Amino acid sequence: MTDTTFTPRVFSGIKPSGGLTLGNYLGAIKRFVGMQGQMETVYCVVDLHAITVWQDPKELANMTREVAAGYLAAGLDPSSSILFNQSQVAGHAELGWIFNCVARVGWMDRMTQFKDKAGANAEKVSLGLYAYPSLMAADILLYHATHVPVGDDQKQHVELTRDIAAKFNHDFKTDFFPITEPVIEGPATRIMNLRDGTKKMSKSGESDMERINMTDDADKIAKKFKKAKTDPEPLPETVEGLADRPEARNLVEIYAALDETTPEAVIAQYPGAGWGTFKPALADLAVAKLSPISDEMARFMDDPAEIDRILGAGSEKARAIAEPILRKTYDIVGILRS
Ligand code: TYM
């Protein structure tokens, strides 16, 4: 139905709801940096998403700055990418409302992340948490983004974005919104919890030992990998031997992602190695890759005014793309503007 060609454009975002983890770095930020320069890139700190669960107002601005510091420290360059925080571009909330009127309740009911987060408490969580995926669709489509790099846990939300775009286009007999591609690639699309290889590594897990934080120092990183749960077997001789060994597979995938190689190459380097060999090697690699980033993050966090300036300038550039798209959306829907 669509013969409109859309300029290739990347959009992605991270919630400022707790510190950044190794999962955010390998599954998202490192890949954001890799796409910079290949096409137009727009990266957001999605503060309106963070408040779908309670955030301390005294902490929120600083957590927003910390995600921005993580972007900058990892190599996102505000002169090549647009970096901003979501709430400074009002169009996200406005298009989010339009999409609340396009998305169907049945679609939202199928969102597994909502079910996981709400758990048995679904009656008590905020309406925002339920509507969250339609705001995420607005984040993406407000920029007519064609590519969205995310970790595996966001796949269903990007698919919903495609459904919303397709329904909007169908209902209003237009081809205005692109059908966005999720970009879920590489060895680190799902970094698991270090204490339980069947659960995702997340900012909000109960114990700090389950995750590596981007602000952890060398001793902490070494200790967490040393204590990481594994099975009693050594590493296999081939990558097939990692099947049904979630903890072992996770550590090999983390190594591969940090070293920018494949799990096959890691196994070829450490065939049959014991954990006494592999864990210290992994810890050394992680420290070598992460400490320069955490040092740089700390340096940015020492100058919050500079971060605010970068986010402010990025918001202006983001608005310049978003405003005509939002205006055109209102025209298509038939909303009166005086
Ligand atoms: P958030 O803030 O939970 O996570 C940010 C990004 O990090 C990835 N990620 C992981 N990747 C691999 N392994 C892990 N353990 C891991 N944990 C997190 C996530 O997949 C994500 O890419 N709803 C989104 C934020 C969002 C967004 C958007 C993303 C809002 N609007 C528009 C893309 C486009 C979220 O909560 O991500």
CSV table of C-alpha atoms and ligand atoms in Angstrom, one decimal:
chain,number,residue,atom,x,y,z
A,1,MET,CA,0.0,0.0,0.0
A,2,THR,CA,2.9,2.3,0.6
A,3,ASP,CA,5.1,3.8,-2.1
A,4,THR,CA,6.4,6.6,0.1
A,5,THR,CA,10.1,6.3,0.7
A,6,PHE,CA,11.3,7.3,4.1
A,7,THR,CA,14.7,8.7,4.9
A,8,PRO,CA,16.6,6.1,6.9
A,9,ARG,CA,16.6,7.3,10.5
A,10,VAL,CA,17.4,5.5,13.7
A,11,PHE,CA,15.5,6.2,17.0
A,12,SER,CA,16.0,4.6,20.3
A,13,GLY,CA,15.8,5.4,24.0
A,14,ILE,CA,16.6,4.3,27.5
A,15,LYS,CA,14.6,4.9,30.7
A,16,PRO,CA,16.2,6.9,33.5
A,17,SER,CA,14.8,4.6,36.2
A,18,GLY,CA,17.9,3.5,38.1
A,19,GLY,CA,21.5,3.1,37.0
A,20,LEU,CA,22.6,1.8,33.6
A,21,THR,CA,23.5,-1.9,33.5
A,22,LEU,CA,25.8,-4.0,31.4
A,23,GLY,CA,22.6,-5.1,29.6
A,24,ASN,CA,21.8,-1.5,28.6
A,25,TYR,CA,25.4,-1.0,27.5
A,26,LEU,CA,25.8,-4.1,25.4
A,27,GLY,CA,22.2,-4.5,24.2
A,28,ALA,CA,21.6,-0.8,23.4
A,29,ILE,CA,24.2,2.0,23.9
A,30,LYS,CA,27.2,0.2,22.3
A,31,ARG,CA,25.0,-0.6,19.3
A,32,PHE,CA,23.7,3.0,19.2
A,33,VAL,CA,27.3,4.1,18.9
A,34,GLY,CA,27.9,1.6,16.1
A,35,MET,CA,25.0,3.0,14.0
A,36,GLN,CA,26.2,6.6,14.5
A,37,GLY,CA,27.4,8.0,11.2
A,38,GLN,CA,25.7,5.3,9.1
A,39,MET,CA,22.4,7.2,9.0
A,40,GLU,CA,20.7,9.9,10.9
A,41,THR,CA,20.6,8.9,14.6
A,42,VAL,CA,18.2,10.2,17.3
A,43,TYR,CA,18.7,9.0,20.9
A,44,CYS,CA,16.5,9.8,23.7
A,45,VAL,CA,16.4,9.6,27.5
A,46,VAL,CA,12.8,8.6,27.9
A,47,ASP,CA,11.9,10.3,31.2
A,48,LEU,CA,8.1,10.2,30.6
A,49,HIS,CA,8.5,6.4,30.4
A,50,ALA,CA,10.4,6.3,33.7
A,51,ILE,CA,7.4,7.9,35.6
A,52,THR,CA,5.1,5.1,34.7
A,53,VAL,CA,6.4,3.7,38.0
A,54,TRP,CA,7.1,5.9,41.0
A,55,GLN,CA,10.3,8.0,40.7
A,56,ASP,CA,11.6,10.3,43.5
A,57,PRO,CA,11.3,13.8,42.1
A,58,LYS,CA,14.6,14.7,43.8
A,59,GLU,CA,16.4,11.9,41.8
A,60,LEU,CA,14.7,12.0,38.4
A,61,ALA,CA,16.6,14.9,36.8
A,62,ASN,CA,19.9,13.4,37.9
A,63,MET,CA,19.1,9.9,36.7
A,64,THR,CA,18.2,11.5,33.4
A,65,ARG,CA,21.6,13.2,33.3
A,66,GLU,CA,23.2,9.9,34.2
A,67,VAL,CA,21.8,8.1,31.2
A,68,ALA,CA,22.9,11.1,29.0
A,69,ALA,CA,26.4,10.8,30.6
A,70,GLY,CA,26.4,7.1,29.7
A,71,TYR,CA,25.5,7.9,26.0
A,72,LEU,CA,28.2,10.6,25.8
A,73,ALA,CA,30.9,8.5,27.7
A,74,ALA,CA,30.3,5.5,25.4
A,75,GLY,CA,31.0,7.7,22.3
A,76,LEU,CA,27.7,9.2,21.2
A,77,ASP,CA,28.7,12.6,19.8
A,78,PRO,CA,26.1,15.4,20.0
A,79,SER,CA,27.3,16.8,16.7
A,80,SER,CA,26.6,13.5,14.8
A,81,SER,CA,23.5,12.2,16.8
A,82,ILE,CA,20.6,14.1,18.3
A,83,LEU,CA,20.7,13.5,22.1
A,84,PHE,CA,17.8,14.8,24.2
A,85,ASN,CA,15.3,13.9,26.9
A,86,GLN,CA,11.8,13.0,25.8
A,87,SER,CA,9.8,15.5,28.0
A,88,GLN,CA,11.5,18.5,26.4
A,89,VAL,CA,9.7,17.6,23.1
A,90,ALA,CA,6.0,17.8,23.9
A,91,GLY,CA,5.1,16.0,20.6
A,92,HIS,CA,5.9,12.6,22.2
A,93,ALA,CA,3.0,13.0,24.7
A,94,GLU,CA,0.7,14.5,22.0
A,95,LEU,CA,1.3,11.8,19.4
A,96,GLY,CA,1.1,9.3,22.3
A,97,TRP,CA,-2.5,10.4,22.9
A,98,ILE,CA,-3.4,10.0,19.2
A,99,PHE,CA,-2.0,6.5,19.3
A,100,ASN,CA,-3.9,5.7,22.5
A,101,CYS,CA,-6.9,6.2,20.2
A,102,VAL,CA,-5.5,3.9,17.5
A,103,ALA,CA,-4.2,1.0,19.6
A,104,ARG,CA,-6.7,-1.5,20.8
A,105,VAL,CA,-7.0,-2.7,24.5
A,106,GLY,CA,-6.7,-6.3,23.3
A,107,TRP,CA,-3.2,-5.4,21.9
A,108,MET,CA,-2.1,-3.9,25.2
A,109,ASP,CA,-3.4,-6.9,27.0
A,110,ARG,CA,-1.0,-9.1,25.1
A,111,MET,CA,2.1,-7.2,26.2
A,112,THR,CA,4.3,-9.6,28.2
A,113,GLN,CA,6.4,-6.9,29.8
A,114,PHE,CA,3.3,-5.3,31.3
A,115,LYS,CA,2.2,-8.7,32.6
A,116,ASP,CA,5.6,-9.2,34.1
A,117,LYS,CA,5.8,-5.8,35.7
A,118,ALA,CA,2.3,-5.6,36.9
A,119,GLY,CA,2.3,-9.2,38.2
A,120,ALA,CA,-0.6,-10.0,40.5
A,121,ASN,CA,-0.9,-6.3,41.2
A,122,ALA,CA,-2.4,-5.3,37.8
A,123,GLU,CA,-5.3,-3.3,39.3
A,124,LYS,CA,-3.0,-1.1,41.3
A,125,VAL,CA,-0.4,-0.1,38.7
A,126,SER,CA,-0.6,3.2,36.9
A,127,LEU,CA,-2.6,3.7,33.7
A,128,GLY,CA,0.6,5.0,32.2
A,129,LEU,CA,2.3,1.6,32.7
A,130,TYR,CA,-0.5,0.0,30.7
A,131,ALA,CA,-0.4,2.6,27.9
A,132,TYR,CA,3.4,2.7,27.8
A,133,PRO,CA,3.8,0.8,24.5
A,134,SER,CA,1.7,3.4,22.7
A,135,LEU,CA,3.9,6.2,24.0
A,136,MET,CA,6.9,4.2,22.8
A,137,ALA,CA,5.3,3.9,19.3
A,138,ALA,CA,4.9,7.7,19.4
A,139,ASP,CA,8.6,8.2,20.3
A,140,ILE,CA,9.5,6.2,17.2
A,141,LEU,CA,6.9,7.4,14.7
A,142,LEU,CA,7.2,11.1,15.7
A,143,TYR,CA,10.5,11.0,13.8
A,144,HIS,CA,9.3,8.6,11.1
A,145,ALA,CA,12.1,6.4,12.3
A,146,THR,CA,12.8,3.4,10.1
A,147,HIS,CA,15.3,1.5,12.4
A,148,VAL,CA,15.1,0.9,16.1
A,149,PRO,CA,18.0,-0.8,17.8
A,150,VAL,CA,16.8,-2.5,21.0
A,151,GLY,CA,17.5,-5.5,23.1
A,152,ASP,CA,15.3,-8.6,22.7
A,153,ASP,CA,12.9,-7.6,25.5
A,154,GLN,CA,11.6,-4.7,23.5
A,155,LYS,CA,10.8,-6.7,20.4
A,156,GLN,CA,7.1,-7.0,21.1
A,157,HIS,CA,6.9,-3.2,21.7
A,158,VAL,CA,8.4,-2.5,18.3
A,159,GLU,CA,6.1,-5.0,16.7
A,160,LEU,CA,3.2,-3.1,18.3
A,161,THR,CA,4.6,0.1,16.9
A,162,ARG,CA,4.3,-1.5,13.4
A,163,ASP,CA,0.7,-2.5,14.2
A,164,ILE,CA,-0.1,1.0,15.3
A,165,ALA,CA,1.5,2.6,12.1
A,166,ALA,CA,-0.3,0.1,9.9
A,167,LYS,CA,-3.7,0.7,11.6
A,168,PHE,CA,-3.3,4.5,11.4
A,169,ASN,CA,-2.4,4.3,7.7
A,170,HIS,CA,-5.3,1.9,7.0
A,171,ASP,CA,-7.9,3.9,9.0
A,172,PHE,CA,-7.0,7.2,7.5
A,173,LYS,CA,-6.2,5.8,4.0
A,174,THR,CA,-2.7,7.2,4.0
A,175,ASP,CA,0.9,5.9,3.9
A,176,PHE,CA,2.1,8.6,6.3
A,177,PHE,CA,3.8,6.4,9.0
A,178,PRO,CA,6.7,4.0,8.1
A,179,ILE,CA,6.6,0.4,9.2
A,180,THR,CA,9.6,0.5,11.4
A,181,GLU,CA,12.2,-2.3,11.6
A,182,PRO,CA,13.4,-3.5,15.0
A,183,VAL,CA,17.2,-4.0,14.9
A,184,ILE,CA,18.0,-6.8,17.3
A,185,GLU,CA,21.5,-8.1,16.4
A,186,GLY,CA,24.8,-9.4,17.8
A,187,PRO,CA,25.7,-11.6,20.8
A,188,ALA,CA,24.2,-9.4,23.5
A,189,THR,CA,20.5,-9.0,22.7
A,190,ARG,CA,19.6,-10.6,26.0
A,191,ILE,CA,22.2,-10.3,28.8
A,192,MET,CA,21.0,-12.5,31.7
A,193,ASN,CA,21.1,-12.0,35.5
A,194,LEU,CA,24.4,-13.2,36.9
A,195,ARG,CA,22.7,-15.2,39.7
A,196,ASP,CA,20.0,-16.8,37.6
A,197,GLY,CA,20.6,-17.3,33.9
A,198,THR,CA,16.9,-17.7,33.1
A,199,LYS,CA,16.2,-14.1,34.1
A,200,LYS,CA,17.1,-10.9,32.3
A,201,MET,CA,19.7,-8.6,33.8
A,202,SER,CA,17.8,-5.5,34.9
A,203,LYS,CA,18.1,-2.3,36.7
A,204,SER,CA,15.5,-3.3,39.2
A,205,GLY,CA,16.5,-6.8,40.2
A,206,GLU,CA,16.6,-7.4,44.0
A,207,SER,CA,20.3,-8.0,44.5
A,208,ASP,CA,23.1,-5.8,43.2
A,209,MET,CA,25.2,-9.0,42.7
A,210,GLU,CA,22.9,-10.0,39.8
A,211,ARG,CA,24.0,-7.2,37.6
A,212,ILE,CA,27.0,-5.2,36.5
A,213,ASN,CA,26.3,-1.4,36.8
A,214,MET,CA,28.1,1.0,34.5
A,215,THR,CA,29.3,2.8,37.6
A,216,ASP,CA,30.8,-0.3,39.3
A,217,ASP,CA,34.6,-0.1,40.0
A,218,ALA,CA,37.1,-2.8,39.0
A,219,ASP,CA,36.9,-4.7,42.3
A,220,LYS,CA,33.1,-4.9,42.2
A,221,ILE,CA,33.2,-6.1,38.6
A,222,ALA,CA,35.7,-8.8,39.4
A,223,LYS,CA,33.8,-9.9,42.5
A,224,LYS,CA,30.5,-10.1,40.7
A,225,PHE,CA,31.9,-12.2,37.9
A,226,LYS,CA,33.7,-14.4,40.4
A,227,LYS,CA,30.5,-15.0,42.3
A,228,ALA,CA,28.4,-15.4,39.1
A,229,LYS,CA,26.4,-18.6,39.1
A,230,THR,CA,27.6,-21.3,36.8
A,231,ASP,CA,27.1,-25.1,36.4
A,232,PRO,CA,30.0,-27.4,37.5
A,233,GLU,CA,31.1,-28.3,33.9
A,234,PRO,CA,34.0,-26.5,32.3
A,235,LEU,CA,33.4,-24.6,29.0
A,236,PRO,CA,32.6,-26.9,26.1
A,237,GLU,CA,34.8,-27.6,23.1
A,238,THR,CA,32.2,-26.2,20.7
A,239,VAL,CA,29.4,-23.6,21.0
A,240,GLU,CA,26.7,-26.2,20.6
A,241,GLY,CA,27.8,-27.4,24.0
A,242,LEU,CA,26.3,-24.2,25.5
A,243,ALA,CA,22.7,-25.3,24.8
A,244,ASP,CA,20.8,-25.9,28.0
A,245,ARG,CA,23.5,-24.1,30.0
A,246,PRO,CA,22.0,-20.6,30.4
A,247,GLU,CA,24.6,-19.3,32.9
A,248,ALA,CA,27.6,-20.5,30.9
A,249,ARG,CA,26.1,-19.2,27.6
A,250,ASN,CA,25.5,-15.8,29.2
A,251,LEU,CA,29.1,-15.4,30.3
A,252,VAL,CA,30.4,-16.4,26.9
A,253,GLU,CA,28.0,-14.0,25.2
A,254,ILE,CA,29.1,-11.2,27.5
A,255,TYR,CA,32.7,-11.9,26.7
A,256,ALA,CA,31.9,-12.0,22.9
A,257,ALA,CA,30.0,-8.7,23.0
A,258,LEU,CA,32.7,-6.9,25.0
A,259,ASP,CA,35.4,-8.3,22.7
A,260,GLU,CA,33.4,-7.5,19.6
A,261,THR,CA,33.6,-11.1,18.5
A,262,THR,CA,31.3,-14.2,18.4
A,263,PRO,CA,30.5,-16.9,21.0
A,264,GLU,CA,32.1,-19.4,18.5
A,265,ALA,CA,35.4,-17.4,18.6
A,266,VAL,CA,35.3,-17.2,22.4
A,267,ILE,CA,34.9,-21.0,22.7
A,268,ALA,CA,37.6,-21.5,20.2
A,269,GLN,CA,39.9,-19.3,22.4
A,270,TYR,CA,38.9,-21.1,25.6
A,271,PRO,CA,38.0,-24.7,24.7
A,272,GLY,CA,37.3,-26.8,27.8
A,273,ALA,CA,38.5,-24.0,30.1
A,274,GLY,CA,37.5,-24.2,33.8
A,275,TRP,CA,35.7,-21.3,35.5
A,276,GLY,CA,38.9,-20.5,37.4
A,277,THR,CA,40.5,-19.5,34.1
A,278,PHE,CA,37.5,-18.0,32.2
A,279,LYS,CA,35.9,-15.9,35.0
A,280,PRO,CA,39.1,-13.8,35.7
A,281,ALA,CA,39.7,-13.4,32.0
A,282,LEU,CA,36.1,-12.1,31.6
A,283,ALA,CA,36.5,-9.8,34.6
A,284,ASP,CA,39.8,-8.3,33.2
A,285,LEU,CA,38.2,-7.8,29.8
A,286,ALA,CA,35.1,-6.1,31.4
A,287,VAL,CA,37.2,-3.8,33.5
A,288,ALA,CA,39.4,-2.9,30.5
A,289,LYS,CA,36.3,-2.0,28.4
A,290,LEU,CA,34.1,-0.5,31.0
A,291,SER,CA,36.4,1.5,33.3
A,292,PRO,CA,37.2,4.2,30.7
A,293,ILE,CA,33.5,4.6,30.1
A,294,SER,CA,32.7,4.8,33.8
A,295,ASP,CA,35.5,7.3,34.3
A,296,GLU,CA,34.2,9.4,31.5
A,297,MET,CA,30.6,9.2,32.9
A,298,ALA,CA,31.9,10.5,36.2
A,299,ARG,CA,33.6,13.4,34.4
A,300,PHE,CA,30.4,14.3,32.6
A,301,MET,CA,28.4,14.0,35.9
A,302,ASP,CA,30.8,16.6,37.4
A,303,ASP,CA,29.4,19.1,35.0
A,304,PRO,CA,25.6,18.8,35.0
A,305,ALA,CA,25.2,22.2,33.3
A,306,GLU,CA,27.0,20.9,30.3
A,307,ILE,CA,24.8,17.8,30.1
A,308,ASP,CA,21.7,20.0,30.4
A,309,ARG,CA,23.0,22.3,27.6
A,310,ILE,CA,23.6,19.2,25.3
A,311,LEU,CA,20.1,17.9,26.0
A,312,GLY,CA,18.6,21.3,25.5
A,313,ALA,CA,20.3,21.8,22.1
A,314,GLY,CA,19.4,18.2,21.1
A,315,SER,CA,15.7,18.9,22.0
A,316,GLU,CA,15.6,21.8,19.6
A,317,LYS,CA,16.9,19.6,16.8
A,318,ALA,CA,14.5,16.9,17.7
A,319,ARG,CA,11.6,19.4,17.7
A,320,ALA,CA,12.6,20.5,14.2
A,321,ILE,CA,11.9,17.0,12.9
A,322,ALA,CA,9.0,16.2,15.1
A,323,GLU,CA,6.8,19.3,14.7
A,324,PRO,CA,6.0,19.0,11.0
A,325,ILE,CA,5.2,15.3,11.5
A,326,LEU,CA,2.9,16.1,14.4
A,327,ARG,CA,1.2,18.9,12.5
A,328,LYS,CA,0.6,16.6,9.5
A,329,THR,CA,-0.8,13.9,11.8
A,330,TYR,CA,-3.3,16.4,13.2
A,331,ASP,CA,-4.3,17.4,9.7
A,332,ILE,CA,-4.8,13.7,8.7
A,333,VAL,CA,-6.9,13.1,11.8
A,334,GLY,CA,-8.9,16.3,11.0
A,335,ILE,CA,-8.1,18.3,14.1
A,336,LEU,CA,-8.8,22.0,13.9
A,337,ARG,CA,-5.9,24.4,14.3
A,338,SER,CA,-6.6,28.1,14.3
B,1,TYM,P1,15.0,0.1,29.0
B,1,TYM,O1,15.3,1.4,29.5
B,1,TYM,O2,14.4,-1.0,29.9
B,1,TYM,O3,16.3,-0.5,28.3
B,1,TYM,C1,17.0,0.3,27.4
B,1,TYM,C2,17.6,-0.6,26.3
B,1,TYM,O4,18.5,-1.6,26.9
B,1,TYM,C3,18.1,-2.9,26.4
B,1,TYM,N1,18.3,-3.8,27.5
B,1,TYM,C4,19.0,-5.0,27.4
B,1,TYM,N2,19.6,-5.5,26.3
B,1,TYM,C5,20.2,-6.7,26.5
B,1,TYM,N3,20.2,-7.4,27.7
B,1,TYM,C6,19.6,-6.9,28.8
B,1,TYM,N4,19.6,-7.5,29.9
B,1,TYM,C7,19.0,-5.6,28.6
B,1,TYM,N5,18.3,-4.8,29.5
B,1,TYM,C8,17.9,-3.7,28.8
B,1,TYM,C9,16.6,-2.7,26.1
B,1,TYM,O5,16.2,-3.8,25.2
B,1,TYM,C10,16.5,-1.4,25.5
B,1,TYM,O6,16.9,-1.4,24.2
B,1,TYM,N6,10.7,0.8,26.5
B,1,TYM,C11,12.1,1.0,26.4
B,1,TYM,C12,12.6,2.4,26.2
B,1,TYM,C13,12.0,3.1,25.1
B,1,TYM,C14,12.3,2.9,23.7
B,1,TYM,C15,11.5,3.8,23.0
B,1,TYM,C16,13.2,2.1,23.0
B,1,TYM,C17,11.0,4.0,25.1
B,1,TYM,N7,10.7,4.5,23.9
B,1,TYM,C18,11.6,3.9,21.6
B,1,TYM,C19,13.3,2.2,21.6
B,1,TYM,C20,12.5,3.1,20.9
B,1,TYM,C21,12.7,0.5,27.7
B,1,TYM,O7,12.1,0.4,28.7
B,1,TYM,O8,14.1,0.2,27.7
